[in-house]
XYZ file of C-alpha atoms in Angstrom:
576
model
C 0.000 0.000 0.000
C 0.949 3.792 -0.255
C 2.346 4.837 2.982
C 3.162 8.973 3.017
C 6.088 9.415 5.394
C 6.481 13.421 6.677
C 9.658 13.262 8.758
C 12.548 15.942 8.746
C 15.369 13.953 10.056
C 16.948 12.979 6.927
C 18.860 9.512 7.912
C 15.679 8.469 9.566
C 13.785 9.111 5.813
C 15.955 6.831 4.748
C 15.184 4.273 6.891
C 11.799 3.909 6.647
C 11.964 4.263 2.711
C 13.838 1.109 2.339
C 12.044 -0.268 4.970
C 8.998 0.244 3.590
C 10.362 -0.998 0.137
C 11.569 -3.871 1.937
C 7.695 -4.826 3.561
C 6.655 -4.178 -0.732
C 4.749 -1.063 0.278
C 5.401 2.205 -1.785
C 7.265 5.051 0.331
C 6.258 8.690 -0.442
C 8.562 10.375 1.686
C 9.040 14.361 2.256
C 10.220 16.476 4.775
C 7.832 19.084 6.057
C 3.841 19.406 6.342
C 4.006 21.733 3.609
C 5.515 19.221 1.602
C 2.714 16.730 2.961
C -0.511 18.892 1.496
C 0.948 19.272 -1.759
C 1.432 15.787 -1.961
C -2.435 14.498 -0.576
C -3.427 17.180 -3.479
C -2.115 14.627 -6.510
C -2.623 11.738 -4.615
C -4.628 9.781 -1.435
C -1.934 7.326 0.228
C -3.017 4.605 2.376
C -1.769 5.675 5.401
C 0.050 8.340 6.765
C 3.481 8.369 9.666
C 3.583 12.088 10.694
C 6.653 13.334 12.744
C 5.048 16.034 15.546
C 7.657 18.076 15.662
C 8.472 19.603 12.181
C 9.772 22.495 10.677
C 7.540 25.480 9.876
C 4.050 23.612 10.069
C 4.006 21.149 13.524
C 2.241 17.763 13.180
C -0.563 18.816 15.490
C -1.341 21.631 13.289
C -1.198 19.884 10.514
C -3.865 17.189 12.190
C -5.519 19.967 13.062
C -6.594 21.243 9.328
C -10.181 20.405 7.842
C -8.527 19.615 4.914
C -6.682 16.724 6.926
C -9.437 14.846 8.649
C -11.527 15.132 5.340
C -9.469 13.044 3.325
C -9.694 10.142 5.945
C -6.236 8.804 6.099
C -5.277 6.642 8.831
C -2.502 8.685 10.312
C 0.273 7.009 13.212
C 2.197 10.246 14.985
C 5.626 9.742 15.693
C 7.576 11.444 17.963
C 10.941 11.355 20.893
C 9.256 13.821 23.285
C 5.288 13.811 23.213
C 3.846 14.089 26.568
C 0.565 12.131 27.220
C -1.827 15.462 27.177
C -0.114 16.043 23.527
C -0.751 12.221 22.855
C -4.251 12.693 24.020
C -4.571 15.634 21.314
C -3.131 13.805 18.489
C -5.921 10.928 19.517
C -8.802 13.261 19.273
C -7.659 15.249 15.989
C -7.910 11.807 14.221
C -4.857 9.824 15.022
C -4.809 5.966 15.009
C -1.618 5.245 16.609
C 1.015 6.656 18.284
C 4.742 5.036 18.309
C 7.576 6.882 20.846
C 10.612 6.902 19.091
C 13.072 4.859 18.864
C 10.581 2.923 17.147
C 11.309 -1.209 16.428
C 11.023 -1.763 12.779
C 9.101 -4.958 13.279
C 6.404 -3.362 15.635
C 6.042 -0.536 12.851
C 5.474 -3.425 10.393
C 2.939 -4.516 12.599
C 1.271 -1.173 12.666
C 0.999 -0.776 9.358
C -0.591 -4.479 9.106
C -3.468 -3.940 11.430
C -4.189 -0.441 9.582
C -3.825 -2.236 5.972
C -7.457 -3.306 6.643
C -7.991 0.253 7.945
C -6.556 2.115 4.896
C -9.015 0.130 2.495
C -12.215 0.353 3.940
C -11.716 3.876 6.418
C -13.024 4.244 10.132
C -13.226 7.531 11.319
C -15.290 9.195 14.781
C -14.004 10.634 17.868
C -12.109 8.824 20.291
C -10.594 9.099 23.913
C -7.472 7.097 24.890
C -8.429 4.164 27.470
C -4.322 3.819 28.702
C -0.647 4.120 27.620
C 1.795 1.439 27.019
C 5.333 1.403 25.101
C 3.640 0.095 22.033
C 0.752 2.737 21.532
C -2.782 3.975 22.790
C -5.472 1.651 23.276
C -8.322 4.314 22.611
C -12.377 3.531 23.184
C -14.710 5.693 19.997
C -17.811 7.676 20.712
C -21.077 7.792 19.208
C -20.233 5.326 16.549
C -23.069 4.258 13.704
C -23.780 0.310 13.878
C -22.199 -0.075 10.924
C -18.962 1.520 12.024
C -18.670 -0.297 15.242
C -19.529 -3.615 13.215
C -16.050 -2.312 10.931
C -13.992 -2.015 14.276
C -15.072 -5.073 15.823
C -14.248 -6.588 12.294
C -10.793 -5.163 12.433
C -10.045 -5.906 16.355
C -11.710 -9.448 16.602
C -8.891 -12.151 17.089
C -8.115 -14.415 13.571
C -10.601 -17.278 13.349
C -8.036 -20.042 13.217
C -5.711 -19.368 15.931
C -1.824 -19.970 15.980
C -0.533 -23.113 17.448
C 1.015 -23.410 20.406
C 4.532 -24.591 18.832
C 3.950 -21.930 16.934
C 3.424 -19.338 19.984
C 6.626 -21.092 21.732
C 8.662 -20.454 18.870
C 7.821 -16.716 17.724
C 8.057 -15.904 21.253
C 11.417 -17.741 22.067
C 12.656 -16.576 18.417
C 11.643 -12.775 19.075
C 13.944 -13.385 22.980
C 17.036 -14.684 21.367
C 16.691 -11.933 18.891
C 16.065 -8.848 21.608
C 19.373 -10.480 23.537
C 21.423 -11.226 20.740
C 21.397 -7.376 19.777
C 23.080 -4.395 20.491
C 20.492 -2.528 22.702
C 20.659 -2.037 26.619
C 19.207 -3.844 28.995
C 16.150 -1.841 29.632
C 15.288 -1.633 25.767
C 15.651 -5.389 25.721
C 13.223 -5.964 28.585
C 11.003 -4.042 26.209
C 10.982 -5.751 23.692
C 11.074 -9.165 24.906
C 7.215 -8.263 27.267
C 6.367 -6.737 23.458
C 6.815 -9.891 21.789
C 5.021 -11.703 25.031
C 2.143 -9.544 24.606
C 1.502 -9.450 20.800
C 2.366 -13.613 20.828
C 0.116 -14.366 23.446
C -2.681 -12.122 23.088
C -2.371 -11.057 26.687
C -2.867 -7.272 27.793
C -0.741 -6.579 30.245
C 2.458 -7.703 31.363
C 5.454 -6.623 34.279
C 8.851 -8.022 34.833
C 10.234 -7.628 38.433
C 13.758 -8.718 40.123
C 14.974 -9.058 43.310
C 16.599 -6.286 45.510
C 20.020 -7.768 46.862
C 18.557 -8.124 50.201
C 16.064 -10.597 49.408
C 13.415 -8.903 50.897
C 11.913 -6.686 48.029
C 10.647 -7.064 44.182
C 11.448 -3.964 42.052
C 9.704 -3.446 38.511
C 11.899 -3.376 35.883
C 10.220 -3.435 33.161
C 5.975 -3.541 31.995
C 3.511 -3.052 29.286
C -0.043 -2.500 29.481
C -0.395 -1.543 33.285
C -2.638 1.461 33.963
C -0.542 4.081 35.863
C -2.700 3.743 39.047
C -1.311 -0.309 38.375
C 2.159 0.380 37.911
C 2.577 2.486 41.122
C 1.038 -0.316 43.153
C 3.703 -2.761 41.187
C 6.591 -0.345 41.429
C 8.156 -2.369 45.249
C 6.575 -5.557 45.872
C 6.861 -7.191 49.248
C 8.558 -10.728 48.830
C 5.645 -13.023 50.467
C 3.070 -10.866 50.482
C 0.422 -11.044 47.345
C 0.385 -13.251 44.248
C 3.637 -12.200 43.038
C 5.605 -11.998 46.021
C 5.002 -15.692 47.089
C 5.617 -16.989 43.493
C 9.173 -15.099 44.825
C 9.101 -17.034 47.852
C 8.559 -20.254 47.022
C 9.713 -20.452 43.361
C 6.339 -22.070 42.121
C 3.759 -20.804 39.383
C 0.986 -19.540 40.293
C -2.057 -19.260 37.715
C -5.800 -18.286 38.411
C -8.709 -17.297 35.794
C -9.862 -14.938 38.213
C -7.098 -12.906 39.996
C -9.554 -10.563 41.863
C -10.926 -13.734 43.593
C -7.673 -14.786 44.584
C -6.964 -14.422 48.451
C -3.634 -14.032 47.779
C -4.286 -10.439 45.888
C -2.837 -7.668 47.855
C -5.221 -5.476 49.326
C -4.198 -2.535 48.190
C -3.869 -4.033 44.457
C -7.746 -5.393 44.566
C -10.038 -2.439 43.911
C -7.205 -1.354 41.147
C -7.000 -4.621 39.477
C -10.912 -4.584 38.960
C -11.323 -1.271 37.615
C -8.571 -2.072 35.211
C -10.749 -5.294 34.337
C -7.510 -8.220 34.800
C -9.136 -11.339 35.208
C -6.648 -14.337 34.179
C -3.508 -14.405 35.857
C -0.158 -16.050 36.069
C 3.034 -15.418 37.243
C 6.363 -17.357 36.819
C 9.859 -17.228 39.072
C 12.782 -16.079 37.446
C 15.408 -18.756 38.339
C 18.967 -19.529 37.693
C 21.725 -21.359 39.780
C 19.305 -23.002 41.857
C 17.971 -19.449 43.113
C 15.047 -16.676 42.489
C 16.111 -13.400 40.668
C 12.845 -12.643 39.975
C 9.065 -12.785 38.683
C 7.483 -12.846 35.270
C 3.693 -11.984 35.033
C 0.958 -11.932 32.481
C -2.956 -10.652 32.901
C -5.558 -10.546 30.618
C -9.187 -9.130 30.690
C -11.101 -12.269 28.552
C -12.489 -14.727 29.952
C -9.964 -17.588 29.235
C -8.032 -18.292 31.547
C -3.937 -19.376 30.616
C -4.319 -22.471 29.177
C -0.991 -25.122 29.930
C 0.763 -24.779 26.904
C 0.909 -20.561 27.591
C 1.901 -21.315 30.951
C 4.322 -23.740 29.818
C 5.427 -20.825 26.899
C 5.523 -18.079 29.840
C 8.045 -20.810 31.689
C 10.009 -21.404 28.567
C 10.493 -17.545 28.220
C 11.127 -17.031 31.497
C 14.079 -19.439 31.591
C 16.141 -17.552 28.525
C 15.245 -14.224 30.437
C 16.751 -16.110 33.680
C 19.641 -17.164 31.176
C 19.846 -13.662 29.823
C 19.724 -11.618 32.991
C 22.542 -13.904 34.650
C 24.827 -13.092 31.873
C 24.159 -9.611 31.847
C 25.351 -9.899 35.846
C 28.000 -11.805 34.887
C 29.082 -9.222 31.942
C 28.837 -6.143 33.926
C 30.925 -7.936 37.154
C 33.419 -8.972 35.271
C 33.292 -5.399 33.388
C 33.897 -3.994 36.908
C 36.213 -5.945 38.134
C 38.192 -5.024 34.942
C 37.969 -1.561 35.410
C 39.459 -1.871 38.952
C 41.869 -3.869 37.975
C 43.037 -1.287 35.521
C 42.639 1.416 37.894
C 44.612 -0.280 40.538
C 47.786 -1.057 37.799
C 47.872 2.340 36.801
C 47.890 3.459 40.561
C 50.810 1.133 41.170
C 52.560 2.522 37.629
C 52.449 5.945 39.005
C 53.400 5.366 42.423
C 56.668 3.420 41.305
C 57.244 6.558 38.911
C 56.972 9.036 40.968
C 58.800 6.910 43.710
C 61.777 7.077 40.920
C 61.640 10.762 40.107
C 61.744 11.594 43.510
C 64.806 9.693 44.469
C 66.267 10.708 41.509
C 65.044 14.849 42.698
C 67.203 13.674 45.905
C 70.078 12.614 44.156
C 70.323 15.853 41.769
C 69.825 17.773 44.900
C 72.449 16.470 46.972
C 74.690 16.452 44.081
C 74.144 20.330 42.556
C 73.942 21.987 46.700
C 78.310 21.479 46.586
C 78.248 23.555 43.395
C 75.851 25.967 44.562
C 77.575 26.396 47.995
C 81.373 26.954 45.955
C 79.765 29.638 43.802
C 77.943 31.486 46.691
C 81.462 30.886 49.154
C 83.256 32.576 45.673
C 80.639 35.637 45.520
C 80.946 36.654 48.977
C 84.757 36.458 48.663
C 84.597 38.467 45.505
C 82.074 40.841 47.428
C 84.434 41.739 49.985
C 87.441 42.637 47.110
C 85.500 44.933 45.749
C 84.444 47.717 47.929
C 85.858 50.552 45.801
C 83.639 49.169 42.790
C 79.721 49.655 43.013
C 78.840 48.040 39.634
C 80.817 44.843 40.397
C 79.148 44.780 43.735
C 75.227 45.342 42.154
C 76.283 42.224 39.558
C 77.207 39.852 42.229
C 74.615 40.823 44.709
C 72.492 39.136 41.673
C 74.468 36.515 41.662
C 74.614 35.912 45.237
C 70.447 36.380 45.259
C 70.009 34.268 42.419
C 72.099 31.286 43.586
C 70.480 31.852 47.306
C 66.588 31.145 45.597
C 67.752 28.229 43.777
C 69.228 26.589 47.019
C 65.794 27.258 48.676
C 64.022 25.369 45.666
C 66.629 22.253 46.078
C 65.739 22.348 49.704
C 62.200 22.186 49.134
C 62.750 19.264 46.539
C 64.762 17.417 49.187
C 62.237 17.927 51.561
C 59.600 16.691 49.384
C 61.546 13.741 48.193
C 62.132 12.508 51.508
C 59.232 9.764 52.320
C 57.878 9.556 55.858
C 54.861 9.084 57.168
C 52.721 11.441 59.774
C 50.978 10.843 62.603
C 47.457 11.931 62.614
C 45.119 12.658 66.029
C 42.002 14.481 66.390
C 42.920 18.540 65.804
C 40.770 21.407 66.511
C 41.309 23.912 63.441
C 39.855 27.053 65.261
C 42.321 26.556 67.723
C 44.902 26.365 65.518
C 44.130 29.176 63.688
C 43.697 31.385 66.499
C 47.319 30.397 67.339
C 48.534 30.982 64.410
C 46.496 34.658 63.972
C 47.815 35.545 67.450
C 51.794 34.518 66.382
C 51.543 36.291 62.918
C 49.688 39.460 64.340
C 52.802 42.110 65.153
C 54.027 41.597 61.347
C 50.214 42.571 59.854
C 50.045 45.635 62.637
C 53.518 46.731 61.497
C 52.229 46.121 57.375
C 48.700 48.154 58.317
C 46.491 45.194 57.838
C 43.415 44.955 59.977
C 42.822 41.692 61.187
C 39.200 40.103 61.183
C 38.696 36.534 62.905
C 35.408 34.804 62.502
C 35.913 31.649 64.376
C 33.151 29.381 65.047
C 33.517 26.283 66.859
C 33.925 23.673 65.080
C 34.192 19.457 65.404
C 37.881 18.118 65.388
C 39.504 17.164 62.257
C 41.613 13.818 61.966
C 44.892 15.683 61.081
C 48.566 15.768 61.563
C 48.752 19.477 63.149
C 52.157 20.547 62.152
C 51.065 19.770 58.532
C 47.948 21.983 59.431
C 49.907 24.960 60.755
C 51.817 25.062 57.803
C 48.879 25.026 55.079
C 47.547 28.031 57.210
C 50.615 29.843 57.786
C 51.026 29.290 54.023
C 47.571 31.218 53.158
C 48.054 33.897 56.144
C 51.151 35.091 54.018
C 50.101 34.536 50.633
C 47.205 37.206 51.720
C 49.459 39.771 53.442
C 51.890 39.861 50.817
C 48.818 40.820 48.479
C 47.961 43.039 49.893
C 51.016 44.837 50.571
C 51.632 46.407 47.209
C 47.939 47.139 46.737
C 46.238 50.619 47.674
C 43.075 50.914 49.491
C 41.802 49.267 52.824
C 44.069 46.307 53.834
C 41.709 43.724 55.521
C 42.203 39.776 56.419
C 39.443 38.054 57.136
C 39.865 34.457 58.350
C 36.834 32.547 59.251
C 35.923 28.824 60.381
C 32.804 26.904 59.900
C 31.402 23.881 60.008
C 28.658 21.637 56.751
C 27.091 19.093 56.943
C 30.135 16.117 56.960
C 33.127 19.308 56.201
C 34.947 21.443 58.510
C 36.140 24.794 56.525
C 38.737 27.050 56.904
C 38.717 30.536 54.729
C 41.253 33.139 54.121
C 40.195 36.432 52.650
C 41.828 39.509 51.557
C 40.920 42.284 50.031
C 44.602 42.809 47.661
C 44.144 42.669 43.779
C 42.826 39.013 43.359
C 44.231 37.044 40.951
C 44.033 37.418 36.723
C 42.354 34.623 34.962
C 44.842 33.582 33.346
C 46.518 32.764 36.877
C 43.825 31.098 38.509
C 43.641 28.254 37.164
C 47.543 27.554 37.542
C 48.092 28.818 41.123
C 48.487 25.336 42.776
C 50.922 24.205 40.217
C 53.963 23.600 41.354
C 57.407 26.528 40.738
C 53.969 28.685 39.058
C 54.272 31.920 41.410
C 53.774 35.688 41.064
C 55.903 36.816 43.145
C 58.935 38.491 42.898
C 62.306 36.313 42.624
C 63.474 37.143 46.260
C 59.560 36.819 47.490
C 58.849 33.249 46.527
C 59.710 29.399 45.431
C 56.546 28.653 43.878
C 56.361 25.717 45.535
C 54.076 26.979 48.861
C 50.226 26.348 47.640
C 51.527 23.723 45.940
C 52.574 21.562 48.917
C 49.552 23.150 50.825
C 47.080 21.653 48.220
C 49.407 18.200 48.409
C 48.977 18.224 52.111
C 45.262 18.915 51.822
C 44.229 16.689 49.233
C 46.089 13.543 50.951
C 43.829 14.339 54.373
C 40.991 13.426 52.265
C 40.072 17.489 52.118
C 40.182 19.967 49.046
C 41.421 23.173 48.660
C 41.014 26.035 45.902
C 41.224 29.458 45.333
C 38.450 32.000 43.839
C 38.463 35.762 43.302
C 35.773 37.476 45.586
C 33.129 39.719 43.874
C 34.083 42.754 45.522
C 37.747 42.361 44.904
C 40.671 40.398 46.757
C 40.908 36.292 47.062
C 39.509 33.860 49.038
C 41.324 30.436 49.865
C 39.175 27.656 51.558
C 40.303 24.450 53.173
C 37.778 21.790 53.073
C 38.444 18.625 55.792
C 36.677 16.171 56.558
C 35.068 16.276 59.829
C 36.015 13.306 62.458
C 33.698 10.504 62.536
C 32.569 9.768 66.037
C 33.708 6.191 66.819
């Protein structure tokens, strides 16, 4: 038959043209609603799959046109991101279907099979949508003629010679191995294996549930069909409690051709499950390695109950979804496992190199201080010989600065290189810091800078203090020599305070902050801004080292009203 295709995404045109040549129908396929009336002027297809979101003309307007519903085209909406009110619109402006993209080839060919009937001999009159599952909109018609509702029941009454059950067992079992054996996720697969359940079977609702890892709960993974009222009650299932959660317990099927009679129906389920009109009932245990994973159910509204050879088809499915699932465990352990493995070789890779470059930073260091100490012996010498010449003087006082700054970096390095460990007890940062403020005070009353402490109480800290004292001292004159060359107010602000699991320490100053190119470098290490005679570089640098291996964090912003802001993040003690 003629099937008009209005869809703008250009590889997905393509798609459903060669599909569509593929199924022997003949694709007319164009790219915007515009394109779509110009086409219905020439020519009436047989059915119509209209993208809702278009550009220029949308596919609701377009349904919405006189000239649309006249020409009585079955039309199927298709769309990524239609909400059920805008499904519910495209249901009452004519639409037959509605598929959510991404949309399964082989339920589209389906589609397109029930609506072949359709297409010939058209059905049209109002409709409201009865309830919303992943493969359309069951939807009830008002006010129909007798002759119309003698066409529907033509086109919705089940085949007259129905499928065998070998046959069932097999399209069922075939459409599983196929869902697994692809590329999709999980979730998707789940999908399509209760879709292929559903249209087998001729069941009308379905719900797949697994077991939490404590035993004690059921958790819906996956459904189709269940009214939303339904699939709230289904969501977290008691183990032993109701129909499904003591075919959990006790690994047995459980089947009944009236499920609302059952005394086993959960209480809370029972006035649901009649409204929603589920009469026959079974439900399956998931199995493998001798234990429960989970349940498999089906429902149905007729008035047949399961007969054996579903229940035996349900039991057959349920044991490659058992199979399936297993794997999938077994896949995404093994996957993790990998990962840590991985993580924990390139740990031990790192550690070993940088255990090499810093014996090999101790070695250099050691070696190059004898040099160093000749040359800077040598300068003073020559200093002393030549009083009586200023310039000579000037050129080896930069000698004798220079060589004096790169025997403070080698010490640094040495220090650095040096392993130990540190012993770590319970340390109160306020009190610290108010130490510290109280030690550094005469050299910020001497520099002008008011002081400003803002120290709350806070819970102890499992620290080494010495390590502590010197990340703090570190930030107290970082700030004060900002704020030395800067005009304007000189102010330090240093604060403590306490989160929810985090005890925080912040410096503040109110000097020039820091340029954006520098921010983001200003814990790297020999990075500094300071003069030559002011600085190694190296301070924030072993601060942030320090920090980071107490489990804390610490970083550096500029504050709105100018100046920086340093803050120490720790982890507060756990009381044991």
């Amino acid at each position: 038959m003629r099937v008009l295709v209005v869809e703008d995404d250009e590889r997905l045109c393509e798609v459903f043209r060669d599909y569509l040549l593929q199924l022997g129908h003949e694709p007319l396929v164009v790219r915007t609603a515009e394109a779509a009336l110009a086409v219905l002027q020439e020519t009436r297809p047989a059915v119509m799959l209209l993208d809702i979101h278009l550009p220029g003309m949308s596919g609701l307007d377009f349904l919405r046109l006189q000239g649309t519903r006249g020409l009585h085209v079955p039309i199927v909406v298709m769309s990524g991101g239609l909400n059920a009110g805008e499904a519910d619109d495209c249901l009452r402006l004519g639409a037959v279907d509605y598929l959510g993209k991404p949309i399964a080839l082989d339920h589209l060919r389906d589609v397109l099979s029930c609506l072949q009937p359709l297409a010939e001999t058209p059905t049209t009159g109002p409709s409201t949508r009865e309830r919303t599952d992943v493969g359309g909109h069951p939807f009830h018609f008002l006010n129909l003629s007798t002759p119309q509702q003698e066409r529907v029941q033509s086109l919705v009454a089940p085949p007259a010679i129905p499928p065998t059950a070998s046959d069932a067992h097999a399209r069922v079992l075939h459409s599983i191995t196929q869902a697994f054996g692809g590329a999709l996720d999980l979730d998707e697969t789940l999908r399509l294996v209760l879709h292929a359940l559903t249209h087998v079977t001729g069941h009308e609702t379905s719900s797949l549930h697994l077991l939490s890892s404590d035993g004690a709960w059921l958790h819906l993974r996956s459904e189709r069909g269940l009214s939303p009222r339904l699939r709230e009650i289904n969501r977290v299932l008691p183990v032993g409690e109701g129909v499904i959660g003591r075919v959990a317990a006790t690994g047995r099927t459980a089947r009944t051709a009236n499920v609302t009679a059952s005394p086993d129906l959960l209480s809370a389920a029972r006035t649901t499950v009649e409204t929603d009109g589920v009469r026959g009932f079974v439900c399956v245990p998931l199995q493998t390695r001798g234990r429960v994973i989970g349940t498999l159910s089906l429902g149905r509204s007729t008035p047949e109950p399961f007969s054996d050879n579903e229940v035996a088809l349900l039991e057959a499915s349920a044991n490659q979804l058992s199979l399936a699932l297993d794997n999938a465990r077994l896949v995404a352990e093994t996957r993790r496992q990998l990962e840590d493995l991985q993580h924990s070789q390139a740990n031990a890779a790192e550690h070993q190199r940088l255990s090499t470059v810093g014996k090999l930073a101790a070695g250099l260091a050691h070696e190059i201080n004898n040099p160093l100490t000749a040359i800077l012996g040598q300068a003073h010498l020559l200093m002393r010989a030549a009083e009586h010449s200023p310039e000579t003087r000037e050129r080896l006082g930069v000698i004798i600065q220079e060589t004096s700054r790169a025997a403070r970096l080698l010490k640094s390095v040495l220090t650095l290189s040096r392993s130990h460990t540190t012993e770590r007890s319970d340390c109160s940062l306020d009190a610290e810091v108010r130490m510290l403020l109280q030690l550094t005070q005469p050299q910020r009353d001497l520099a002008g800078i008011r002081t400003i402490a803002e120290l709350d109480p806070v819970p102890p800290v499992r620290a080494n203090a010495d390590q502590m004292r010197q990340v703090v001292l570190n930030l107290l004159q970082n700030a004060h020599q900002a704020m030395a060359g800067n005009a304007g107010e000189h102010a330090l602000t240093v604060s403590t305070r306490v989160t929810e699991d985090r005890v925080l320490v912040q410096v503040l100053d109110t000097g020039p902050g820091m340029p954006p190119d520098v921010l983001p470098r200003v814990f790297d290490a020999f990075f500094t801004t300071k003069k030559n005679e002011q600085g190694t570089g190296l301070g924030l640098w072993v601060s942030y080292d320090i920090v980071e291996q107490h489990g804390g964090r610490l970083t550096a912003n500029n504050r709105p009203e100018g100046g920086a802001i340093f803050t120490m993040e720790l982890p507060r003690t756990v009381n044991r």
